[in-house]
Coordinates of C-alpha atoms in Angstrom, one line a residue:
Chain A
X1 CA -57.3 27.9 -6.4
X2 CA -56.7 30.2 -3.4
X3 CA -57.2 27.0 -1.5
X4 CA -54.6 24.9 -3.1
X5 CA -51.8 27.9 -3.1
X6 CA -53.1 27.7 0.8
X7 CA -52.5 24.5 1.2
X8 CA -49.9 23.8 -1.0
X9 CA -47.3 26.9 -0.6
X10 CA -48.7 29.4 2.7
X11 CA -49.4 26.4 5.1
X12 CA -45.9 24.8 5.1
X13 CA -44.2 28.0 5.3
X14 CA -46.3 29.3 7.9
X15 CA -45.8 25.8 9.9
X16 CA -41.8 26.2 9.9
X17 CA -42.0 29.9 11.1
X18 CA -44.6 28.3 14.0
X19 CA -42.6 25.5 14.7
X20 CA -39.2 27.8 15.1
X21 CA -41.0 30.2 17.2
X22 CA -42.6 27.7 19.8
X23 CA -38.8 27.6 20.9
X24 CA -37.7 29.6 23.9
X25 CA -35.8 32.5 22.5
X26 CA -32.5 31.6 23.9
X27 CA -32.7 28.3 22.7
X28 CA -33.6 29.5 19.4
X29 CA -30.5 31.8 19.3
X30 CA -28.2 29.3 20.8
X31 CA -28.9 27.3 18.0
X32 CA -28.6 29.8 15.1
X33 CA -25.8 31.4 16.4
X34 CA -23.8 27.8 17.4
X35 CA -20.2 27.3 16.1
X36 CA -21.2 24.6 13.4
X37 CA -24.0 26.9 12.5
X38 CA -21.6 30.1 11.9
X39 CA -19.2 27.6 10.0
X40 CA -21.7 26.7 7.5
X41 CA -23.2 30.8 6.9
X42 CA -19.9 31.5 6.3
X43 CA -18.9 28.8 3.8
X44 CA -22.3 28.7 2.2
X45 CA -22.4 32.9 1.3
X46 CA -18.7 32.7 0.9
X47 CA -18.6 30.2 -1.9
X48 CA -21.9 31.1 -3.1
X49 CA -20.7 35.0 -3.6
X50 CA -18.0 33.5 -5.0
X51 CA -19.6 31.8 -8.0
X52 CA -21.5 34.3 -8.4
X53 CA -19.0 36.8 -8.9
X54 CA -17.1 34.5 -11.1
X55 CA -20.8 33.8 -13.3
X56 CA -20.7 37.7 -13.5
X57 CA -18.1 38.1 -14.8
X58 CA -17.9 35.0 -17.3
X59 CA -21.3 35.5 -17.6
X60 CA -21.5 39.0 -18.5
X61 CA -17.8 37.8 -21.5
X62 CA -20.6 34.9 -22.9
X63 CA -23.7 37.0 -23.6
X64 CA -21.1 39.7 -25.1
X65 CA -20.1 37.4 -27.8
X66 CA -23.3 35.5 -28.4
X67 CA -24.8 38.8 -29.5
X68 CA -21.7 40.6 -30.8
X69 CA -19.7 37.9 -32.4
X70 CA -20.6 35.3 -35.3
X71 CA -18.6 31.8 -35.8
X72 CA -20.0 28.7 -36.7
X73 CA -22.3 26.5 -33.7
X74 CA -23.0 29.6 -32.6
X75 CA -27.0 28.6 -32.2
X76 CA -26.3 25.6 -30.5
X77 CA -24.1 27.0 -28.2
X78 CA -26.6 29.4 -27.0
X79 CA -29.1 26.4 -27.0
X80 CA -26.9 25.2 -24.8
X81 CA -26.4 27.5 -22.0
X82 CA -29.6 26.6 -20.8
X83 CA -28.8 23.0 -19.9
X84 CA -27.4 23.1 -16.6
X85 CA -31.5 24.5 -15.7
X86 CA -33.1 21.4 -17.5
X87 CA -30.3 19.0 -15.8
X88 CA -31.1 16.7 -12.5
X89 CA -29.2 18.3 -10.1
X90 CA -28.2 14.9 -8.9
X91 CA -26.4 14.4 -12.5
X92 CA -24.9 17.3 -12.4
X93 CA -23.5 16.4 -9.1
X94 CA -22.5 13.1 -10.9
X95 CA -20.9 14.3 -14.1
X96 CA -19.3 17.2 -11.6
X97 CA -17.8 15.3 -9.4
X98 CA -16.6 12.4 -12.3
X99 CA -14.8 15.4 -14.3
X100 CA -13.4 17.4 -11.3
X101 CA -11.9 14.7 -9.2
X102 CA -8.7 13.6 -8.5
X103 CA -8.4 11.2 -11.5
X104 CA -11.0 12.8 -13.9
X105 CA -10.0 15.2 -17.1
X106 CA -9.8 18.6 -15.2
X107 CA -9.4 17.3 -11.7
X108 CA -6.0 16.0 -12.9
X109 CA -4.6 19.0 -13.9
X110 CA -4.3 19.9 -10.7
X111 CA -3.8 16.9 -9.2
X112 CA 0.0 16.8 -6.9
X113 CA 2.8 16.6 -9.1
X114 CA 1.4 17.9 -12.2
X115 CA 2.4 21.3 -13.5
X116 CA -0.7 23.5 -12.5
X117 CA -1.0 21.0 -9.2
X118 CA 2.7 22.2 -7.5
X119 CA 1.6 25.5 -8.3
X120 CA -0.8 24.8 -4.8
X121 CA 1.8 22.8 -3.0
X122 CA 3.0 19.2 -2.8
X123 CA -0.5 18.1 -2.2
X124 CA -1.7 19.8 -5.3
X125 CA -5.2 21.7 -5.1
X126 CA -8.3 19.2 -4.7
X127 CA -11.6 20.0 -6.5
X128 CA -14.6 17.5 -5.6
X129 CA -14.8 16.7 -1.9
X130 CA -13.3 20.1 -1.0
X131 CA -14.9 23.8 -1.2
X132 CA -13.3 24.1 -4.6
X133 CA -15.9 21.2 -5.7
X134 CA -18.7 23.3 -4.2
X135 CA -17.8 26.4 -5.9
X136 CA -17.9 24.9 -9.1
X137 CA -21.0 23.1 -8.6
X138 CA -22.6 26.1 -7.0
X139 CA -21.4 28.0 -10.4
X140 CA -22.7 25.0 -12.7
X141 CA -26.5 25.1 -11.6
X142 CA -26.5 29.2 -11.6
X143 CA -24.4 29.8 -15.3
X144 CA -27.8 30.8 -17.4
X145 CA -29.0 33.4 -14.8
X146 CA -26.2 36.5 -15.7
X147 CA -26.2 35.2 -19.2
X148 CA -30.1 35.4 -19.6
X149 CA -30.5 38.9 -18.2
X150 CA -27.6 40.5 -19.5
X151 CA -28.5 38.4 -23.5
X152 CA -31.6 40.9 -24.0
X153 CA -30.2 44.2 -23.0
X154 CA -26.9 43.6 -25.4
X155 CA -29.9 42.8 -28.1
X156 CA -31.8 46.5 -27.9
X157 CA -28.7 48.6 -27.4
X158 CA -28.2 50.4 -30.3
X159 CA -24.9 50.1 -32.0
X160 CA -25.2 53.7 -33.5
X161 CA -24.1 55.4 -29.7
X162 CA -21.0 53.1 -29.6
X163 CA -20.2 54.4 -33.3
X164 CA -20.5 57.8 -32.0
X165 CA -18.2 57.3 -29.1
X166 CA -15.6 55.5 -32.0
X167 CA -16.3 59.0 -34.4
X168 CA -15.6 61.3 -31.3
X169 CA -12.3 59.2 -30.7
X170 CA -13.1 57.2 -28.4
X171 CA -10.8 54.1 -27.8
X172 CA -12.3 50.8 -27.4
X173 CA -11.9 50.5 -23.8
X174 CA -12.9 54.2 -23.3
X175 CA -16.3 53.0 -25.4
X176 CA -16.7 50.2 -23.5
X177 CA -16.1 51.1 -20.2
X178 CA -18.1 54.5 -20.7
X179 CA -20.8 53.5 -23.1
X180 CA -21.2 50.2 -22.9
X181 CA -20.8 48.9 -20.0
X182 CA -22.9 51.4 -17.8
X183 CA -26.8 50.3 -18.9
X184 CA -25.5 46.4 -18.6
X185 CA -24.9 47.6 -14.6
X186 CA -28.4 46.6 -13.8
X187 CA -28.9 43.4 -15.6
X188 CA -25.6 41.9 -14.9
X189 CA -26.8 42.8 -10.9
X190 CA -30.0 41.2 -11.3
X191 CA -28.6 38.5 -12.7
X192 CA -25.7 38.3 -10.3
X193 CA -28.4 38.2 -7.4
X194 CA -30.4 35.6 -8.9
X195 CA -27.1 33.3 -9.4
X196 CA -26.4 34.0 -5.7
X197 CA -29.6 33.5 -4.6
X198 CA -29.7 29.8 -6.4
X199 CA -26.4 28.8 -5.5
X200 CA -27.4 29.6 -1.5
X201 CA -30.0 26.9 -1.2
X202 CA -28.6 24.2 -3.7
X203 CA -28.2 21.0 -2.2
X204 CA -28.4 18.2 -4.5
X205 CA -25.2 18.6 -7.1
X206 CA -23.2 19.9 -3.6
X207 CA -23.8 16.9 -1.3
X208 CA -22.7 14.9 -4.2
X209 CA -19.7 16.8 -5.1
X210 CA -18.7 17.8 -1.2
X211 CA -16.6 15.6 1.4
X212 CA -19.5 17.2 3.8
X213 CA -17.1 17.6 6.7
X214 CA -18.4 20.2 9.0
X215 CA -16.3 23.3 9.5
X216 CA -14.6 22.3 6.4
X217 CA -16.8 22.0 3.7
X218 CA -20.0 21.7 4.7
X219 CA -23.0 24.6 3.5
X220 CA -26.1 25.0 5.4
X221 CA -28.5 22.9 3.2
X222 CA -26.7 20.0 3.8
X223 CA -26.8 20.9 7.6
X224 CA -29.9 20.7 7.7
X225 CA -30.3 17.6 5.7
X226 CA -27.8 16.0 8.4
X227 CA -30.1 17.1 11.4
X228 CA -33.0 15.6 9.5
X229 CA -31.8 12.3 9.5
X230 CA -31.1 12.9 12.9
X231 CA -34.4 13.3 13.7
X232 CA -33.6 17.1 15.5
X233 CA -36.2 19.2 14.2
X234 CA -35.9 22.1 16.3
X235 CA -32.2 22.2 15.0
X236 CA -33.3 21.9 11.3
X237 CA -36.3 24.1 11.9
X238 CA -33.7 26.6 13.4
X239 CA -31.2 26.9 10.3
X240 CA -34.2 26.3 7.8
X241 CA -35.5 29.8 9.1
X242 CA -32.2 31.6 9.0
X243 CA -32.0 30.0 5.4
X244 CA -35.6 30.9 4.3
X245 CA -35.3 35.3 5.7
X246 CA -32.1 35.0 3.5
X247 CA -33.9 34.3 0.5
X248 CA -36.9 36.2 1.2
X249 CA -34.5 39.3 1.6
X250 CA -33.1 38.4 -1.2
X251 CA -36.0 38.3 -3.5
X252 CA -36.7 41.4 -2.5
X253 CA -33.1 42.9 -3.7
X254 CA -34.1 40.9 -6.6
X255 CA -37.5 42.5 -7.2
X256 CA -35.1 45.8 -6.7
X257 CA -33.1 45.6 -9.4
X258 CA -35.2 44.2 -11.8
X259 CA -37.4 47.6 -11.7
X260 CA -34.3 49.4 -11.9
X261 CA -33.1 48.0 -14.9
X262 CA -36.8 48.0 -16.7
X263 CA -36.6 51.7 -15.9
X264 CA -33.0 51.8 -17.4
X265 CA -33.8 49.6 -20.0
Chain B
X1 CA -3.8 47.1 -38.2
X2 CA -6.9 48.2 -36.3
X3 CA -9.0 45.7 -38.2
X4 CA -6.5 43.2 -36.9
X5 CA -6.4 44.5 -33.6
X6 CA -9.8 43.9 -33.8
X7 CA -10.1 40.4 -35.2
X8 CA -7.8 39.3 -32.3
X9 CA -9.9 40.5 -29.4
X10 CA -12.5 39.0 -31.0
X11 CA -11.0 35.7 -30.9
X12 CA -9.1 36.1 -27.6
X13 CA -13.2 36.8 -26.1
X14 CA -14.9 33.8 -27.7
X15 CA -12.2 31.2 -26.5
X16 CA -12.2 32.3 -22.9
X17 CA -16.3 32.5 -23.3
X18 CA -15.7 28.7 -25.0
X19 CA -13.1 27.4 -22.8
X20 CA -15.5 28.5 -19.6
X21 CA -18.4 27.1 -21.2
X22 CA -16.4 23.9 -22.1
X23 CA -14.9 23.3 -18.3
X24 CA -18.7 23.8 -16.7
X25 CA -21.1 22.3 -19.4
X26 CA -19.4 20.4 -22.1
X27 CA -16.8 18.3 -20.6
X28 CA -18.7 16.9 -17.6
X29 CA -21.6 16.1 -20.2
X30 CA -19.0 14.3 -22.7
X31 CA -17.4 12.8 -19.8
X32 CA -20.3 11.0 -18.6
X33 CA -20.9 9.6 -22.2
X34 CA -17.6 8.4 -22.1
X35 CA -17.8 6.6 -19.0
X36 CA -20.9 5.2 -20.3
X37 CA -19.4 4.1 -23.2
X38 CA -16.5 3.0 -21.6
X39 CA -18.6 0.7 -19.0
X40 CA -20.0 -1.6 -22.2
X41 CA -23.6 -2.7 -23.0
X42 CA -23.2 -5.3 -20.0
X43 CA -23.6 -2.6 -17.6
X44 CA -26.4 -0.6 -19.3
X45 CA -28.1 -4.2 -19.9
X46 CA -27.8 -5.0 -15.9
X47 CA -28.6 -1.6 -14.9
X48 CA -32.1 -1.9 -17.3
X49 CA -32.8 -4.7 -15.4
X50 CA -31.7 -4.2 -12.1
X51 CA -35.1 -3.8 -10.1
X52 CA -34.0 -0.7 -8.0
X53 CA -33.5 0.9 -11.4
X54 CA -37.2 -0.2 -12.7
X55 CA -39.1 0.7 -9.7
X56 CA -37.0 4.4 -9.6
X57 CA -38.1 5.1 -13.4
X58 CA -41.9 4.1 -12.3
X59 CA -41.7 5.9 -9.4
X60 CA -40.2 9.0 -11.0
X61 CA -43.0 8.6 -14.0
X62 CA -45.8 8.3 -11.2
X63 CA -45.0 11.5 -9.2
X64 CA -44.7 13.7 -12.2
X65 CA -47.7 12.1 -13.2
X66 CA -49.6 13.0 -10.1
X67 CA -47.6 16.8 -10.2
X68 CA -47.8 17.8 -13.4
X69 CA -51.7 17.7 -14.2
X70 CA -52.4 19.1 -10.8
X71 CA -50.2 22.1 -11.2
X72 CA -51.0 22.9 -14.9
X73 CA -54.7 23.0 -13.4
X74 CA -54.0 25.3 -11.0
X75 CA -51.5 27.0 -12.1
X76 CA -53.9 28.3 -15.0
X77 CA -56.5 29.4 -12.4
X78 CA -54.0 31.1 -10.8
X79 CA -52.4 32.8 -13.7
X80 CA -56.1 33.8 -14.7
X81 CA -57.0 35.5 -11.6
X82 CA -53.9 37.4 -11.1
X83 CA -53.7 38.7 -14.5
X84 CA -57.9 39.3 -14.8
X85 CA -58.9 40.5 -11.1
X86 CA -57.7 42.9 -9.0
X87 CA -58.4 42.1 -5.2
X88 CA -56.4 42.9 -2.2
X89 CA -53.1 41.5 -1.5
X90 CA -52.6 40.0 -5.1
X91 CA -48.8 41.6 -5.3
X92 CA -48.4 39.4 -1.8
X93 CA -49.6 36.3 -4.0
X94 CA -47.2 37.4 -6.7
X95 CA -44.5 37.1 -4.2
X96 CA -45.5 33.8 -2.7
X97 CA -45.5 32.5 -6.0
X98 CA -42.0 32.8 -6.1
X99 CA -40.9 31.4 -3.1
X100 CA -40.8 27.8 -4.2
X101 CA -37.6 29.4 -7.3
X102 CA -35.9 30.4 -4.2
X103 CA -36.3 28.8 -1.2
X104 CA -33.6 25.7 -1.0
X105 CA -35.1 22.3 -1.6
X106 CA -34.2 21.2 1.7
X107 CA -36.0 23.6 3.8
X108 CA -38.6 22.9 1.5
X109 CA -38.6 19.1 2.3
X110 CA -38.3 20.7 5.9
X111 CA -41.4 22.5 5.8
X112 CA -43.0 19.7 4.8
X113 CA -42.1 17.3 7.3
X114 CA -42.8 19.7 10.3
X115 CA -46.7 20.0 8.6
X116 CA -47.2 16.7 7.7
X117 CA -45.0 14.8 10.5
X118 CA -46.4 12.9 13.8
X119 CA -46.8 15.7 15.0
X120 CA -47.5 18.2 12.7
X121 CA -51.1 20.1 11.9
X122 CA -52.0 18.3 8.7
X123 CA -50.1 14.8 9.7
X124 CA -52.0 14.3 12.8
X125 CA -55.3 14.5 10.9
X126 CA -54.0 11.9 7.9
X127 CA -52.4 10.0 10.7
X128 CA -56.2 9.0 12.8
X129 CA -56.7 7.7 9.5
X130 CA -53.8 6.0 9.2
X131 CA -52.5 7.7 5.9
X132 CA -48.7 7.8 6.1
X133 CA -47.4 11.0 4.2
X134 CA -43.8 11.7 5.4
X135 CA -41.4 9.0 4.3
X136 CA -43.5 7.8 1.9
X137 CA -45.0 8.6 -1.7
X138 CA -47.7 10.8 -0.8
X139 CA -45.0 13.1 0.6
X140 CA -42.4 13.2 -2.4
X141 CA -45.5 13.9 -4.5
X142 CA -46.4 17.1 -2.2
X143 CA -42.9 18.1 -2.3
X144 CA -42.4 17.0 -6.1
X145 CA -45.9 20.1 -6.3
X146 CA -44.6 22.6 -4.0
X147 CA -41.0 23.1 -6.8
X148 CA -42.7 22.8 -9.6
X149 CA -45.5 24.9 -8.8
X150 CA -44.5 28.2 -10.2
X151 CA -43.8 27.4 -13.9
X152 CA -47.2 27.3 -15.6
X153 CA -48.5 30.4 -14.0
X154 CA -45.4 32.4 -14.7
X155 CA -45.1 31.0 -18.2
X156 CA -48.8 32.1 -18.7
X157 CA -49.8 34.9 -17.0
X158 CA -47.1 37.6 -19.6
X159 CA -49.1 36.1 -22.5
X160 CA -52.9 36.5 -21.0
X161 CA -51.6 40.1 -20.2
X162 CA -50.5 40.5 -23.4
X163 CA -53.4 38.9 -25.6
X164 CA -56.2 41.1 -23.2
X165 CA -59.5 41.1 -23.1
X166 CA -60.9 42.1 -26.0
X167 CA -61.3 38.8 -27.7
X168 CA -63.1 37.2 -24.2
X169 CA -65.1 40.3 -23.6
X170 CA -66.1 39.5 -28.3
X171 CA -67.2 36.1 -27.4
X172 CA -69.6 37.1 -24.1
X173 CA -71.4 39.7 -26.1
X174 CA -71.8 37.0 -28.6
X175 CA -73.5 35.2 -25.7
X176 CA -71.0 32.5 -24.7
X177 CA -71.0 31.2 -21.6
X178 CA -68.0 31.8 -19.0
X179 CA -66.7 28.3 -19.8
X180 CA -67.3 28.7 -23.8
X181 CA -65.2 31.8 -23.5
X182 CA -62.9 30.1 -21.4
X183 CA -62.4 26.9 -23.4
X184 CA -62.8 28.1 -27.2
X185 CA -60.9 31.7 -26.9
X186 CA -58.8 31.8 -23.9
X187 CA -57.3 28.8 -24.0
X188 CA -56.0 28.4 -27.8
X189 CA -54.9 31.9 -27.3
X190 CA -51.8 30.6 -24.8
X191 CA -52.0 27.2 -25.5
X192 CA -48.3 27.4 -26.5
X193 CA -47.7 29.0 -23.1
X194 CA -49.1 25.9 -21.4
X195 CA -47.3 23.4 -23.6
X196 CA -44.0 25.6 -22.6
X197 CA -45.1 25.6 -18.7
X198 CA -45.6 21.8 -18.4
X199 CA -42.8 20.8 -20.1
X200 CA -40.7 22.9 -17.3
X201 CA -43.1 21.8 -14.6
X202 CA -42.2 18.2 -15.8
X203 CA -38.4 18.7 -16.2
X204 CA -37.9 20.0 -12.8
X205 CA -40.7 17.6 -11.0
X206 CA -38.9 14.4 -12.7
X207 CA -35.5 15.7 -11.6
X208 CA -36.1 16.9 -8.2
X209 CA -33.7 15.8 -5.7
X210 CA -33.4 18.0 -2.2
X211 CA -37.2 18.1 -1.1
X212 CA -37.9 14.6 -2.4
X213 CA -34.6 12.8 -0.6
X214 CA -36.0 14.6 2.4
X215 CA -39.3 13.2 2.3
X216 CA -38.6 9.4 1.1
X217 CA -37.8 7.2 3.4
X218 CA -34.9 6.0 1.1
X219 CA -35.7 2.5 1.2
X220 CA -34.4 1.1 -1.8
X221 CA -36.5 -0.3 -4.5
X222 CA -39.5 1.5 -2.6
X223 CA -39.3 5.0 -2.2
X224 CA -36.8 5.9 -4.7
X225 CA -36.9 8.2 -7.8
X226 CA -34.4 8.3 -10.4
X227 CA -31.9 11.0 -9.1
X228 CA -32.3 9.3 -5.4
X229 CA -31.8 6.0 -7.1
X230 CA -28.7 8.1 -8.9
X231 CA -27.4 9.0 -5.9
X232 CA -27.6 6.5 -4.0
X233 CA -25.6 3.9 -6.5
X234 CA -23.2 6.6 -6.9
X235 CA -22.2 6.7 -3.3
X236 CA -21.9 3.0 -3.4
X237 CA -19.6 3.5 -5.4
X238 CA -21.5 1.4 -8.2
X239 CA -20.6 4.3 -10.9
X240 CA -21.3 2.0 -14.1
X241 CA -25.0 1.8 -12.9
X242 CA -24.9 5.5 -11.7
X243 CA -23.7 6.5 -15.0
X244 CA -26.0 4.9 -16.9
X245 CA -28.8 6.2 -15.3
X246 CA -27.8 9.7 -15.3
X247 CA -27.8 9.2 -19.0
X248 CA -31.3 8.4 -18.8
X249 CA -32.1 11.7 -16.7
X250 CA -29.9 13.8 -19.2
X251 CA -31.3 12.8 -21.7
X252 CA -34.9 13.8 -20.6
X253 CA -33.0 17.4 -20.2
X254 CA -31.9 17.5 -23.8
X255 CA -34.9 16.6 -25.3
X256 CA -36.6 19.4 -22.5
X257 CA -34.4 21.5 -24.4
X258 CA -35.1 21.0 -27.9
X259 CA -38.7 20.7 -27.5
X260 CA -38.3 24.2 -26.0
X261 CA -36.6 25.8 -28.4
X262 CA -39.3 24.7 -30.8
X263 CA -41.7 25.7 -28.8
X264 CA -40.1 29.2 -28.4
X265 CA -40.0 29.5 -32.4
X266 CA -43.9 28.8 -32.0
X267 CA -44.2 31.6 -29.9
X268 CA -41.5 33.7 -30.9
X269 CA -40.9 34.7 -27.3
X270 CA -40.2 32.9 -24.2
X271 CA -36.7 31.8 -25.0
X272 CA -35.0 34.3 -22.8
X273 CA -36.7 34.0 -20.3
X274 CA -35.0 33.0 -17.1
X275 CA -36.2 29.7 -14.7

């Protein structure tokens, strides 16, 4: 057992941090810190804070009325929630891209010369092959995450405090705001983080969805991918280690938050 | 009037949570039945015969079937010994376990290349004996392991915490051997946990995409699974065959899904929990 994890998990990470580090320094650092490099941090975290903002706060509205309200599909709905985890992310690239672009269902709403479209200029606003596209794809494969840590915390709060906030006088938004929403802090964090941390590294649904023009739309995974093909290791090795501290620093913020909330919990 | 007040929220909350739902999940899903409807039986005929399409779904069903038994093996022995022994750096394990949840697929694929390349450790060994691994099966089946790896160890390891060791420590007073003990009362004990970590492991070694496009060669009809076979038609701009394809894959999601919510039912837990 300890061999295969050895094998099968240490042995290629430990090989990338070799291989990165068998560069000259400078090298190294021109590399990670080259124009095309910065463009793709900055889009990557940029988007990807993005959608998980947005999956915070949607997030956060969905759990609230799967365990608050009742109306009819409500099961299958939260079956449902979990599907964009059990999808290919090379169909979800697929359907994304079908629905979002310029002549699919939603993609035309925005489309130029349609109502919502002038709203973004004569050109209108375009969704696939543009960051837009990979902001909603980066939200698709992370939409479970806030949902799934926030679901269970909703579940074992009692309602009896929030009906002592309403008997004291309390208004609604002075019960939620006060009461309510304070010991969801840390879920909706964790869950937050995880969403980011996921939408960071995804590549499949992206490169599908994306036009892939560097400095424009182009994230870091698919950066790498390009250099790859290219047969330039040191500058793959390069990004893939700036990538890989990012999500090791992030699972740690992770592991953070997730013993703050079992404490608060 | 407050009741009303109320009732009104109430709604205004579930159609934003429906309408957000709706524009992520449902409409792309409906959509692609549509354009799969829309594209006749003619297409779904030609793309059931079309050979690219054959050799992707035996491709797909070979790596998984090489993937899954390996890492349901060792992903019990792992789950055993971090739950049941205490050694040195086993919170360091923990960790590492994790990594592969997230680290992107690409650098993955990355990784895997550098160590199993010309000139990498492992690939300069396999290459005296003239065993390609990079750009060809071998290495989408080692990267098709390293994503899938966590699932049946973290699906198993809260319910061997939580059933202890009373029952194991019964059965050795009674004189079983470690195996006996292993076999007859361990394993029926989270055999539902199992079930519900293959049928992840599965889900997400059939649908890889990153680390696997990075260590195919992409020749067609060769080295392609289903989502690079996906992909690639897509970009081609053959959508009818893309289409019905991804039907195929989404399909395998759905019933992924239904089998675990049953599962979950069995066990009673495990349905909230996230990956």
């Amino acid at each position: 057992m300890v061999l295969y994890l050895l094998l099968m998990l240490f042995l290629p990470i430990l090989t990338l941090f070799a291989t990165g580090f068998s560069l000259p320094p400078d090298r190294f650092w021109s590399i990670a810190t080259s124009n095309l490099a910065w463009a793709t941090y900055g889009i990557t975290i940029s988007l990807a804070l993005g959608s998980a903002v947005c999956n915070g706060v949607f997030g956060t509205l969905v759990a609230w009325v799967l365990v608050r309200y009742d109306f009819p599909g409500k099961k299958l709905i939260d079956a449902s929630i979990d599907i964009p985890f059990a999808l290919p992310t090379a169909v979800a690239g697929v359907v994304l891209t079908t629905v979002y672009s310029e002549n699919g269902i939603l993609g035309r709403l925005f489309a130029p010369g349609s109502p919502l479209g002038s709203l973004w200029g004569e050109e209108g606003l375009r969704l696939a092959f543009a960051r837009p596209g990979v902001f909603i794809a980066m939200t698709f494969v992370s939409l479970p995450f806030v949902i799934r840590t926030v679901q269970p915390v909703l579940e074992d709060m009692e309602k009896e405090v929030e009906e002592a906030a309403w008997c004291l006088g309390a208004s609604p938004a002075t019960t939620f705001w006060y009461v309510i929403f304070p010991p969801l802090i840390p879920s909706i964090l964790t869950g937050v983080a995880l969403a980011f941390s996921r939408a960071v590294g995804e590549f499949g649904s992206v490169v599908i969805i994306a036009a892939n023009l560097p400095f424009d739309d182009m994230v870091s995974s698919v950066l790498i991918f390009q250099r790859l093909e290219q047969f330039d290791y040191p500058g793959a090795t390069v990004i893939g280690i700036m990538m890989l501290f990012l999500s090791v620093a992030l699972l740690f913020v992770i592991n953070l938050l997730q013993n703050w909330s079992s404490k608060s919990g | 009037m407050v009741k009303g007040k109320k009732i009104s929220i109430e709604f205004l909350l579930i159609t934003i949570a429906l309408l957000f739902l709706g524009a992520m999940i449902y409409m792309p899903l409906l959509a692609l039945l549509a354009e799969v409807v829309q594209g006749g039986w003619d297409v779904i005929v030609k793309t059931w015969h079309d050979r690219n399409f054959q050799s992707a779904v035996l491709l797909t069903i070979l790596t998984a079937g090489i993937a899954v038994p390996l890492n349901t093996i060792f992903g019990l022995c792992t789950a055993w010994v971090l739950v049941r022994q205490r050694f040195p750096g086993r919170a360091l394990v923990m960790t590492i376990l994790d990594l592969p949840f997230s680290i992107s697929p690409v650098v993955v694929g990355l990784m895997l290349v550098l160590l199993y390349g010309k000139h990498g450790w492992l690939g300069q060994i396999f290459d005296r004996f003239n065993i390609p691994i990079v750009f060809n099966l071998p290495g989408m089946v080692l990267a098709t392991i390293f994503v899938s790896l966590p699932f049946v160890a973290r699906e198993v390891m809260p319910i061997l915490e939580e059933v202890g060791t009373a029952e194991e420590e019964a059965a050795k007073t009674l004189g079983a051997s470690g195996w006996q003990t292993f076999w007859l009362v361990t394993v029926p004990n989270i055999k539902w946990g199992i079930l519900y970590g293959v049928l992840l492991t599965n889900a997400r070694a059939m649908g890889e995409f990153g680390a696997v496009s990075v260590l195919s060669g992409n020749i067609l009809g060769k080295t392609q699974t289903l989502p690079l076979f996906i992909e690639e038609v897509y970009t081609n701009y053959q959508t009818g065959e893309a289409f019905a394809a991804s039907l195929v894959l989404a399909m395998l999601a759905l019933v992924t899904l239904v089998l675990k919510e049953w599962l979950s039912q069995k066990t009673g837990s495990g349905h909230r929990r996230i990956h």
